[in-house]
CSV table of C-alpha atoms and ligand atoms in Angstrom, one decimal:
chain,number,residue,atom,x,y,z
A,230,MET,CA,142.3,86.6,170.0
A,231,LEU,CA,145.9,86.9,169.2
A,232,ILE,CA,146.9,89.6,166.7
A,233,LYS,CA,150.5,88.9,165.6
A,234,ASN,CA,153.3,91.1,164.2
A,235,CYS,CA,151.6,94.5,164.7
A,236,ARG,CA,153.5,97.7,164.0
A,237,ILE,CA,152.5,100.0,166.8
A,238,LEU,CA,153.7,103.1,168.6
A,239,ILE,CA,154.4,102.6,172.3
A,240,ASP,CA,155.4,105.7,174.0
A,241,GLY,CA,156.3,107.3,170.7
A,242,VAL,CA,158.6,104.4,169.7
A,243,GLU,CA,157.7,102.0,166.8
A,244,LYS,CA,157.7,98.3,167.6
A,245,VAL,CA,156.5,95.2,165.9
A,246,THR,CA,154.8,93.0,168.6
A,247,ASP,CA,151.9,90.7,169.4
A,248,ILE,CA,148.6,91.8,171.0
A,249,LEU,CA,146.6,89.3,173.0
A,250,THR,CA,142.9,89.9,174.0
A,251,ALA,CA,140.4,88.2,176.2
A,252,ASP,CA,136.8,89.2,177.1
A,253,GLY,CA,137.0,92.2,174.7
A,254,LYS,CA,140.1,93.7,176.4
A,255,ILE,CA,143.8,93.9,175.6
A,256,ILE,CA,145.6,91.7,178.2
A,257,GLU,CA,149.1,91.4,176.9
A,258,ILE,CA,151.3,93.4,174.5
A,259,SER,CA,154.6,91.5,173.9
A,260,GLU,CA,156.7,89.7,171.5
A,261,ASN,CA,156.1,86.1,170.6
A,262,ILE,CA,153.1,85.2,172.3
A,263,PRO,CA,152.4,81.5,171.9
A,264,GLU,CA,149.5,80.8,169.6
A,265,GLY,CA,147.9,77.8,171.5
A,266,ARG,CA,144.3,77.3,170.5
A,267,LEU,CA,143.7,81.0,170.1
A,268,GLU,CA,142.1,82.7,167.1
A,269,VAL,CA,145.0,84.2,165.3
A,270,VAL,CA,145.2,87.2,163.1
A,271,ASP,CA,148.6,88.0,161.5
A,272,ALA,CA,149.0,91.6,160.9
A,273,LYS,CA,152.4,90.8,159.0
A,274,GLY,CA,154.2,94.0,160.2
A,275,LYS,CA,151.3,96.2,159.0
A,276,TRP,CA,150.5,99.3,161.2
A,277,VAL,CA,147.9,98.7,164.0
A,278,ILE,CA,146.4,101.7,165.6
A,279,PRO,CA,143.6,102.1,168.4
A,280,GLY,CA,140.2,102.2,166.8
A,281,VAL,CA,139.2,105.7,165.7
A,282,VAL,CA,136.9,107.6,168.1
A,283,ASP,CA,134.7,110.1,165.9
A,284,ALA,CA,132.9,112.4,168.1
A,285,HIS,CA,130.9,114.0,165.5
A,286,CYS,CA,128.4,111.9,163.4
A,287,HIS,CA,124.9,112.5,162.2
A,288,MET,CA,123.6,108.9,161.6
A,289,ARG,CA,120.1,110.2,160.6
A,290,ASP,CA,118.3,107.5,162.6
A,291,PRO,CA,115.4,107.7,163.3
A,292,GLY,CA,113.5,109.9,161.1
A,293,LEU,CA,115.9,110.5,158.1
A,294,SER,CA,116.9,107.0,157.6
A,295,HIS,CA,116.7,107.2,153.9
A,296,LYS,CA,119.9,109.2,154.2
A,297,GLU,CA,121.7,106.7,156.6
A,298,ASP,CA,120.7,104.5,159.5
A,299,PHE,CA,122.6,103.0,162.4
A,300,MET,CA,123.5,100.0,160.6
A,301,THR,CA,124.8,101.5,157.3
A,302,GLY,CA,126.4,104.4,159.2
A,303,SER,CA,128.1,101.9,161.4
A,304,MET,CA,129.2,99.9,158.5
A,305,ALA,CA,130.9,102.9,157.0
A,306,CYS,CA,132.5,103.5,160.3
A,307,ALA,CA,133.9,99.8,160.4
A,308,ARG,CA,135.1,100.3,156.8
A,309,GLY,CA,137.0,103.4,157.8
A,310,GLY,CA,138.5,102.2,161.0
A,311,VAL,CA,136.2,104.1,163.3
A,312,THR,CA,135.2,101.8,166.2
A,313,THR,CA,133.4,104.4,168.3
A,314,PHE,CA,131.1,107.2,167.2
A,315,ILE,CA,129.0,109.8,168.9
A,316,ASP,CA,125.8,110.6,167.2
A,317,MET,CA,124.2,114.1,166.9
A,318,PRO,CA,120.8,115.0,168.1
A,319,ASN,CA,119.3,116.6,165.0
A,320,THR,CA,117.4,113.5,164.0
A,321,VAL,CA,113.6,113.4,163.9
A,322,PRO,CA,112.2,114.0,166.4
A,323,ALA,CA,115.1,116.1,167.7
A,324,VAL,CA,116.7,114.6,170.8
A,325,THR,CA,115.8,117.4,173.1
A,326,THR,CA,113.8,115.6,175.9
A,327,SER,CA,114.9,112.8,178.2
A,328,GLU,CA,111.9,110.8,176.9
A,329,ILE,CA,113.2,111.0,173.2
A,330,PHE,CA,116.8,110.3,174.3
A,331,GLU,CA,115.6,107.1,175.9
A,332,GLU,CA,113.6,106.0,173.0
A,333,LYS,CA,116.4,106.6,170.7
A,334,ARG,CA,118.9,104.6,172.9
A,335,ALA,CA,116.4,101.7,173.1
A,336,MET,CA,115.9,101.7,169.4
A,337,MET,CA,119.5,101.5,168.4
A,338,VAL,CA,120.3,98.4,170.5
A,339,GLY,CA,121.6,95.6,168.1
A,340,LYS,CA,121.9,97.8,165.0
A,341,SER,CA,125.4,98.9,164.9
A,342,TYR,CA,128.7,97.3,163.9
A,343,VAL,CA,130.8,99.6,166.2
A,344,ASP,CA,130.4,101.1,169.6
A,345,TYR,CA,128.4,104.4,170.0
A,346,GLY,CA,127.3,107.1,172.2
A,347,PHE,CA,124.6,109.9,172.0
A,348,ASN,CA,124.7,113.7,172.3
A,349,PHE,CA,121.7,115.4,173.9
A,350,GLY,CA,120.3,118.4,172.1
A,351,GLY,CA,120.0,121.9,173.7
A,352,SER,CA,116.7,123.4,172.7
A,353,ARG,CA,115.5,127.1,172.3
A,354,ASN,CA,112.6,126.2,174.6
A,355,ASP,CA,115.2,125.9,177.4
A,356,ASN,CA,115.3,122.2,178.1
A,357,SER,CA,117.9,122.5,180.9
A,358,GLU,CA,115.9,120.6,183.2
A,359,GLU,CA,115.8,117.6,180.8
A,360,ILE,CA,119.6,117.9,180.6
A,361,LYS,CA,119.9,117.0,184.4
A,362,LYS,CA,117.9,113.8,183.7
A,363,VAL,CA,120.3,112.4,181.0
A,364,ILE,CA,123.6,113.9,182.1
A,365,ASP,CA,125.2,110.6,183.0
A,366,LYS,CA,124.1,108.9,179.7
A,367,ALA,CA,124.9,111.7,177.1
A,368,ALA,CA,128.4,112.3,175.8
A,369,SER,CA,127.7,116.0,175.8
A,370,THR,CA,125.0,118.7,175.2
A,371,LYS,CA,125.1,119.8,171.6
A,372,ILE,CA,123.8,123.3,170.8
A,373,PHE,CA,123.8,125.1,167.5
A,374,LEU,CA,124.6,128.8,167.7
A,375,ASN,CA,124.5,129.2,163.9
A,376,MET,CA,121.9,128.1,161.4
A,377,SER,CA,122.4,124.5,160.0
A,378,THR,CA,120.5,121.5,158.9
A,379,GLY,CA,117.6,120.8,161.3
A,380,ASP,CA,115.7,123.3,163.4
A,381,MET,CA,117.9,123.5,166.3
A,382,LEU,CA,119.4,127.1,166.3
A,383,ILE,CA,119.4,128.9,169.9
A,384,THR,CA,119.6,132.6,169.9
A,385,GLU,CA,118.3,133.6,173.4
A,386,ASP,CA,121.1,134.4,175.8
A,387,SER,CA,119.3,133.3,178.9
A,388,VAL,CA,118.6,129.8,177.3
A,389,ILE,CA,122.1,129.3,176.2
A,390,GLU,CA,123.4,130.3,179.6
A,391,ASN,CA,120.9,127.8,181.4
A,392,ILE,CA,122.1,125.1,179.1
A,393,PHE,CA,125.7,125.8,180.0
A,394,ARG,CA,125.0,125.9,183.6
A,395,GLU,CA,123.3,122.4,183.6
A,396,SER,CA,125.5,120.5,181.1
A,397,LYS,CA,128.5,118.4,181.8
A,398,ILE,CA,130.1,119.2,178.6
A,399,ILE,CA,129.0,121.5,175.7
A,400,SER,CA,129.6,120.7,172.1
A,401,VAL,CA,128.8,123.5,169.9
A,402,HIS,CA,128.3,124.4,166.3
A,403,ALA,CA,129.6,128.0,166.3
A,404,GLU,CA,131.1,129.9,163.5
A,405,GLU,CA,133.3,133.1,163.8
A,406,GLU,CA,131.8,135.5,166.4
A,407,MET,CA,129.9,132.7,167.9
A,408,VAL,CA,133.1,130.9,168.7
A,409,ALA,CA,134.1,133.9,170.8
A,410,LYS,CA,130.8,133.9,172.5
A,411,ALA,CA,131.0,130.2,173.2
A,412,ILE,CA,134.5,130.6,174.7
A,413,GLU,CA,133.2,133.5,177.1
A,414,LEU,CA,130.4,131.1,178.4
A,415,CYS,CA,132.9,128.5,178.9
A,416,GLU,CA,134.9,130.8,181.1
A,417,LYS,CA,131.8,132.0,182.9
A,418,TYR,CA,130.3,128.7,183.8
A,419,ASP,CA,133.6,126.8,184.1
A,420,LYS,CA,132.3,124.0,181.8
A,421,PRO,CA,134.3,122.1,179.2
A,422,LEU,CA,133.6,123.3,175.8
A,423,TYR,CA,134.2,121.4,172.6
A,424,LEU,CA,134.2,123.6,169.4
A,425,CYS,CA,133.0,121.4,166.5
A,426,HIS,CA,134.5,121.8,163.1
A,427,LEU,CA,136.7,124.9,163.3
A,428,SER,CA,137.1,126.0,159.7
A,429,LYS,CA,139.1,129.3,159.7
A,430,ALA,CA,142.5,130.5,160.8
A,431,SER,CA,140.7,133.1,162.9
A,432,GLU,CA,138.9,130.5,164.8
A,433,ALA,CA,142.1,128.5,165.5
A,434,LYS,CA,143.6,131.7,166.9
A,435,MET,CA,140.7,132.2,169.3
A,436,LEU,CA,141.0,128.6,170.5
A,437,ARG,CA,144.9,129.0,170.9
A,438,GLU,CA,144.3,132.2,173.1
A,439,ALA,CA,141.7,130.6,175.1
A,440,LYS,CA,143.9,127.7,175.9
A,441,ALA,CA,146.7,130.0,176.8
A,442,LYS,CA,144.3,131.5,179.4
A,443,GLY,CA,143.8,128.0,180.7
A,444,LEU,CA,140.3,127.4,179.8
A,445,LYS,CA,138.9,123.9,179.2
A,446,VAL,CA,138.2,124.4,175.7
A,447,TYR,CA,138.8,122.0,172.9
A,448,GLY,CA,138.8,122.2,169.2
A,449,GLU,CA,137.9,119.8,166.3
A,450,VAL,CA,138.6,119.9,162.7
A,451,THR,CA,137.2,117.8,160.0
A,452,PRO,CA,139.3,116.3,157.3
A,453,HIS,CA,137.2,118.4,154.6
A,454,HIS,CA,138.3,121.5,156.2
A,455,LEU,CA,141.9,120.4,156.0
A,456,PHE,CA,141.9,119.0,152.4
A,457,LEU,CA,139.2,120.9,150.6
A,458,ASN,CA,138.7,124.7,150.0
A,459,VAL,CA,136.7,127.1,148.0
A,460,ASP,CA,138.6,126.5,144.9
A,461,ASP,CA,137.3,122.9,144.9
A,462,VAL,CA,133.8,124.1,145.4
A,463,ASN,CA,134.1,126.4,142.4
A,464,ALA,CA,135.9,123.8,140.2
A,465,ASP,CA,132.6,122.8,138.4
A,466,GLU,CA,128.9,122.7,138.6
A,467,ARG,CA,128.7,119.5,140.4
A,468,SER,CA,131.2,120.4,143.0
A,469,SER,CA,129.3,123.5,143.7
A,470,MET,CA,126.4,121.5,144.8
A,471,LEU,CA,128.1,118.7,146.4
A,472,LEU,CA,130.8,120.3,148.4
A,473,ARG,CA,128.5,122.3,150.6
A,474,MET,CA,128.2,122.1,154.3
A,475,LYS,CA,128.1,124.3,157.4
A,476,PRO,CA,130.6,125.7,158.2
A,477,GLU,CA,131.4,126.1,154.4
A,478,LEU,CA,134.7,125.4,153.0
A,479,LYS,CA,137.2,128.4,153.3
A,480,THR,CA,140.4,129.2,151.6
A,481,LYS,CA,143.7,127.4,151.1
A,482,GLU,CA,145.3,129.7,153.5
A,483,ASP,CA,142.7,128.5,156.0
A,484,ASN,CA,143.6,124.7,155.2
A,485,GLU,CA,147.2,125.5,156.1
A,486,GLU,CA,146.5,127.3,159.3
A,487,LEU,CA,144.3,124.5,160.4
A,488,TRP,CA,146.9,121.9,159.7
A,489,LYS,CA,149.5,124.0,161.8
A,490,ALA,CA,146.9,124.3,164.6
A,491,LEU,CA,146.5,120.5,164.5
A,492,ALA,CA,150.1,119.8,164.6
A,493,ASP,CA,150.9,122.3,167.3
A,494,GLY,CA,148.3,121.1,169.8
A,495,THR,CA,146.0,123.8,169.4
A,496,ILE,CA,143.3,121.7,167.7
A,497,ASP,CA,142.6,118.5,169.7
A,498,THR,CA,140.7,116.2,167.5
A,499,ILE,CA,139.5,115.1,164.1
A,500,GLY,CA,135.8,114.7,163.9
A,501,THR,CA,134.2,114.0,160.6
A,502,ASP,CA,130.8,115.8,160.8
A,503,HIS,CA,129.5,112.8,158.8
A,504,ALA,CA,126.4,114.3,157.6
A,505,PRO,CA,125.0,112.2,154.6
A,506,HIS,CA,122.3,113.5,152.2
A,507,LEU,CA,121.7,111.4,149.2
A,508,ILE,CA,123.6,112.5,146.1
A,509,GLU,CA,120.1,113.0,144.2
A,510,GLU,CA,119.2,115.4,147.1
A,511,LYS,CA,122.4,117.3,147.0
A,512,LEU,CA,122.4,117.8,143.1
A,513,ALA,CA,118.7,118.7,143.1
A,514,LYS,CA,118.9,121.4,145.9
A,515,LEU,CA,121.3,123.1,147.8
A,516,THR,CA,121.7,120.9,150.8
A,517,PHE,CA,124.3,121.2,153.6
A,518,GLY,CA,126.2,118.3,154.9
A,519,ILE,CA,128.7,115.8,153.4
A,520,PRO,CA,129.5,112.2,154.3
A,521,GLY,CA,133.1,111.5,155.7
A,522,VAL,CA,133.4,108.6,158.2
A,523,GLU,CA,134.8,106.0,155.9
A,524,ASN,CA,137.6,108.0,154.5
A,525,SER,CA,138.7,110.0,157.4
A,526,LEU,CA,141.5,107.8,158.5
A,527,GLU,CA,142.7,107.1,155.0
A,528,MET,CA,142.7,110.8,154.3
A,529,MET,CA,144.6,111.6,157.5
A,530,LEU,CA,147.2,109.0,156.7
A,531,LYS,CA,147.7,111.0,153.6
A,532,GLY,CA,148.4,114.0,155.8
A,533,VAL,CA,151.1,111.9,157.6
A,534,ASP,CA,152.6,110.9,154.1
A,535,GLU,CA,152.7,114.8,153.3
A,536,GLY,CA,154.5,115.5,156.5
A,537,LYS,CA,151.6,117.6,158.0
A,538,ILE,CA,151.4,115.5,161.1
A,539,SER,CA,153.1,112.6,162.6
A,540,MET,CA,151.7,109.1,163.0
A,541,ALA,CA,151.9,109.7,166.9
A,542,ARG,CA,149.8,112.9,166.4
A,543,LEU,CA,147.4,111.3,164.0
A,544,ILE,CA,146.7,108.6,166.9
A,545,GLU,CA,146.3,111.4,169.4
A,546,VAL,CA,143.8,113.4,167.6
A,547,MET,CA,141.7,110.5,166.1
A,548,CYS,CA,141.9,108.1,168.9
A,549,THR,CA,143.3,109.1,172.3
A,550,LYS,CA,142.0,112.6,172.7
A,551,PRO,CA,138.2,112.3,171.7
A,552,ALA,CA,138.0,109.6,174.1
A,553,GLU,CA,139.5,111.5,176.9
A,554,ILE,CA,137.6,114.8,176.3
A,555,PHE,CA,134.3,112.8,176.4
A,556,ASN,CA,135.5,110.8,179.2
A,557,ILE,CA,134.8,107.6,177.4
A,558,ALA,CA,135.9,104.6,179.3
A,559,ASN,CA,138.5,102.2,178.0
A,560,LYS,CA,138.9,103.6,174.4
A,561,GLY,CA,141.5,105.2,172.4
A,562,LYS,CA,144.7,103.5,173.3
A,563,ILE,CA,146.6,100.3,172.7
A,564,GLN,CA,147.2,99.5,176.4
A,565,VAL,CA,146.6,96.6,178.8
A,566,GLY,CA,143.1,96.9,180.2
A,567,TYR,CA,141.8,99.0,177.3
A,568,ASP,CA,139.1,97.7,174.9
A,569,ALA,CA,140.6,95.6,172.1
A,570,ASP,CA,139.5,98.1,169.5
A,571,LEU,CA,142.2,97.9,166.7
A,572,VAL,CA,142.7,98.8,163.2
A,573,ILE,CA,145.1,97.1,160.8
A,574,ILE,CA,146.1,99.4,158.1
A,575,ASP,CA,148.0,98.7,154.8
A,576,ARG,CA,150.2,101.8,154.3
A,577,ASP,CA,151.5,100.7,151.1
A,578,ASP,CA,148.0,100.9,149.5
A,579,LYS,CA,147.9,104.4,147.9
A,580,SER,CA,145.0,103.5,145.5
A,581,ALA,CA,142.3,106.1,144.5
A,582,ILE,CA,139.3,106.7,146.5
A,583,LYS,CA,136.2,106.0,144.4
A,584,ASP,CA,132.5,106.8,144.7
A,585,ASP,CA,131.8,103.2,143.7
A,586,ASP,CA,133.0,101.5,146.8
A,587,VAL,CA,131.5,103.6,149.5
A,588,ILE,CA,129.0,102.1,151.9
A,589,THR,CA,127.2,105.2,153.2
A,590,LYS,CA,123.6,105.7,151.8
A,591,ALA,CA,124.8,109.0,150.6
A,592,ASN,CA,126.4,107.0,147.8
A,593,TRP,CA,129.3,109.4,147.2
A,594,THR,CA,132.6,110.6,148.7
A,595,PRO,CA,134.0,114.1,148.8
A,596,TYR,CA,137.5,112.7,148.3
A,597,GLU,CA,137.0,111.0,144.9
A,598,LYS,CA,140.0,113.1,143.5
A,599,PHE,CA,142.5,111.8,146.1
A,600,ASN,CA,144.6,108.7,146.7
A,601,ARG,CA,144.4,107.3,150.2
A,602,GLY,CA,147.4,107.4,152.5
A,603,GLY,CA,146.7,103.7,153.4
A,604,ARG,CA,144.0,101.2,153.4
A,605,VAL,CA,141.9,99.9,156.4
A,606,VAL,CA,142.2,96.2,156.1
A,607,THR,CA,140.8,94.9,159.2
A,608,THR,CA,138.6,96.5,162.0
A,609,ILE,CA,138.5,94.8,165.4
A,610,LEU,CA,135.9,95.8,168.0
A,611,ARG,CA,136.6,94.4,171.6
A,612,GLY,CA,138.3,91.4,170.3
A,613,GLN,CA,136.0,90.6,167.5
A,614,ILE,CA,136.5,91.3,163.7
A,615,VAL,CA,133.7,93.5,162.4
A,616,TYR,CA,135.3,94.3,159.2
A,617,SER,CA,138.0,92.7,157.0
A,618,ASN,CA,138.8,93.0,153.2
A,619,LYS,CA,135.3,94.4,152.2
A,620,GLU,CA,133.5,91.8,154.4
A,621,PHE,CA,131.3,92.7,157.4
A,622,TYR,CA,130.9,90.4,160.4
A,623,GLY,CA,128.4,90.8,163.2
A,624,LYS,CA,126.6,93.9,164.8
A,625,TYR,CA,128.6,93.6,168.0
A,626,GLY,CA,128.4,97.5,168.7
A,627,ARG,CA,126.9,98.7,171.9
A,628,GLU,CA,126.6,101.9,173.7
A,629,ILE,CA,129.9,103.3,175.3
A,630,ASN,CA,130.4,104.0,179.2
A,631,TYR,CA,131.6,107.3,180.6
A,632,HIS,CA,133.9,107.9,183.5
A,633,GLU,CA,132.7,109.7,186.8
B,987,LIG,O1,126.5,120.9,157.0
B,987,LIG,C1,125.9,120.5,158.0
B,987,LIG,N1,125.2,119.6,158.0
B,987,LIG,N2,126.3,121.1,159.2
B,987,LIG,C2,125.7,120.8,160.3
B,987,LIG,O2,126.1,121.5,161.3
B,987,LIG,C3,124.6,119.7,160.3
B,987,LIG,C4,124.8,118.9,159.1
B,987,LIG,C5,123.5,118.0,158.9
B,987,LIG,O3,123.0,117.5,159.8
B,987,LIG,O4,123.3,117.9,157.7
B,988,LIG,ZN1,127.7,121.7,162.9
B,989,LIG,ZN1,127.4,118.3,162.6
C-alpha cells in the first residue's frame, strides 16, 4: 500500500511525505514514491500518526459480552484510531490460571479488527506459580490493590510480594496510599511497575519522586481524569450515575496537575480504562466503569488544540511509550521496519461528539458535551484498511509479540 501526502513528525520536525508498506510493514518513508500498481490512499496533507496503543481495556469477553465483546470493542478501537489494545483479566472466569489464559487466547482468534494482547490476573489465592507459565505470552500481571469491578482485590502482603517476585511487569490498580505501597514493592523486587489510571495530584507527585530515585515505575492517566471532574459528576442526576468509575473523578485542580505531569514527562502514557457497562445498567444501579476507547485520540487532540501538550508528546504518550513499556514488538512508531499501523486524522473536523454515533455496546460516551480536536478518518492495521469513514473492513487483528 502507498499512503501519499502524509503530514507526519520525523524527529520532531513536521513533514509531508509518502509512506510505502509491504507485508504489513513500513518499508519506505520519502517524498514522491511512484504509484505503480500499488493500492493508493491519498492522505491529502492530513496528519498521519502511528496507530494508538491502549494498554488498558476491559473488552468483557468472555462472560460479560452483553456489555462488550472482542469484535465490538475492537471496532470501537478502529473507529478511535487504536490499533493495539491490551485486555484486562477481570472477565468471567477471571484470567488467573494458565489454562483460562490459554482458553481466552484461543477463543479470541479471528474476532478482532485490531491487534491485541492480554494481561494475566494476580489472584488472592497466590497464583504466582501460574504466572511463570504464561510470562512470555502476557503483557503484564494485573493486580488490584483497591476494590473495583470484579472480585480480584488482593490484601495479603505475602501474596502480593510473591506476585511481584514472579512477574515480568506489574500493572496495578492502586489509589492513594496503595500507590505508595506498590512503589515500595517495585523498589524491593526491582520489577517494572505500571501505575494504572493516576487520578490525583498527590499520586502524580509520588510517581515523580519515584522516578527521581531511578525506579522503573511508569504512570498512566485516562482522558476522563484529564477532562472531567467532580463538578461534572454533580451537574445533574444522570451524570451522577454515568460518570462513575474507579478511581472516581477528582477536582479541577487534579485535572490541571495531571495535565502538567503528562506534559513534563512524569506520566508516561494515556490508557483509556475502557470499561463499558450498558447505559441501562449504569442508570439503574451505581456501576463503576465508563467506555473510552473510541474518543481517546479525538479528546487528546483537543488537549493539543488547548496547548496542554504538543502533538509530539501526544504521539509519545499514546503510541510510542505504551509499546516500549510493555515490550511490544514493532508498534508505536512511523519508522521503516515497524508495523504499518497508521491513523489518518482530519484536524479541521471539530464537530461535536455524540452518543448516537458510538460503536461500543455501552451505547454512550462520557464526552458528549465536548467537540473533538480532530476526527479519525482512516485506520490502517499492518498495511490494511480496517476502518474508513464509518465503514469497517476485515477482522485482521491478531495477538501481538513481545521482545525478549
Ligand atoms: O471503574 C472501573 N471499572 N474501574 C476498574 O478498575 C475496573 C472497571 C471495570 O472492569 O468495570
Ligand atoms: Zn483499575
Ligand atoms: Zn481498568
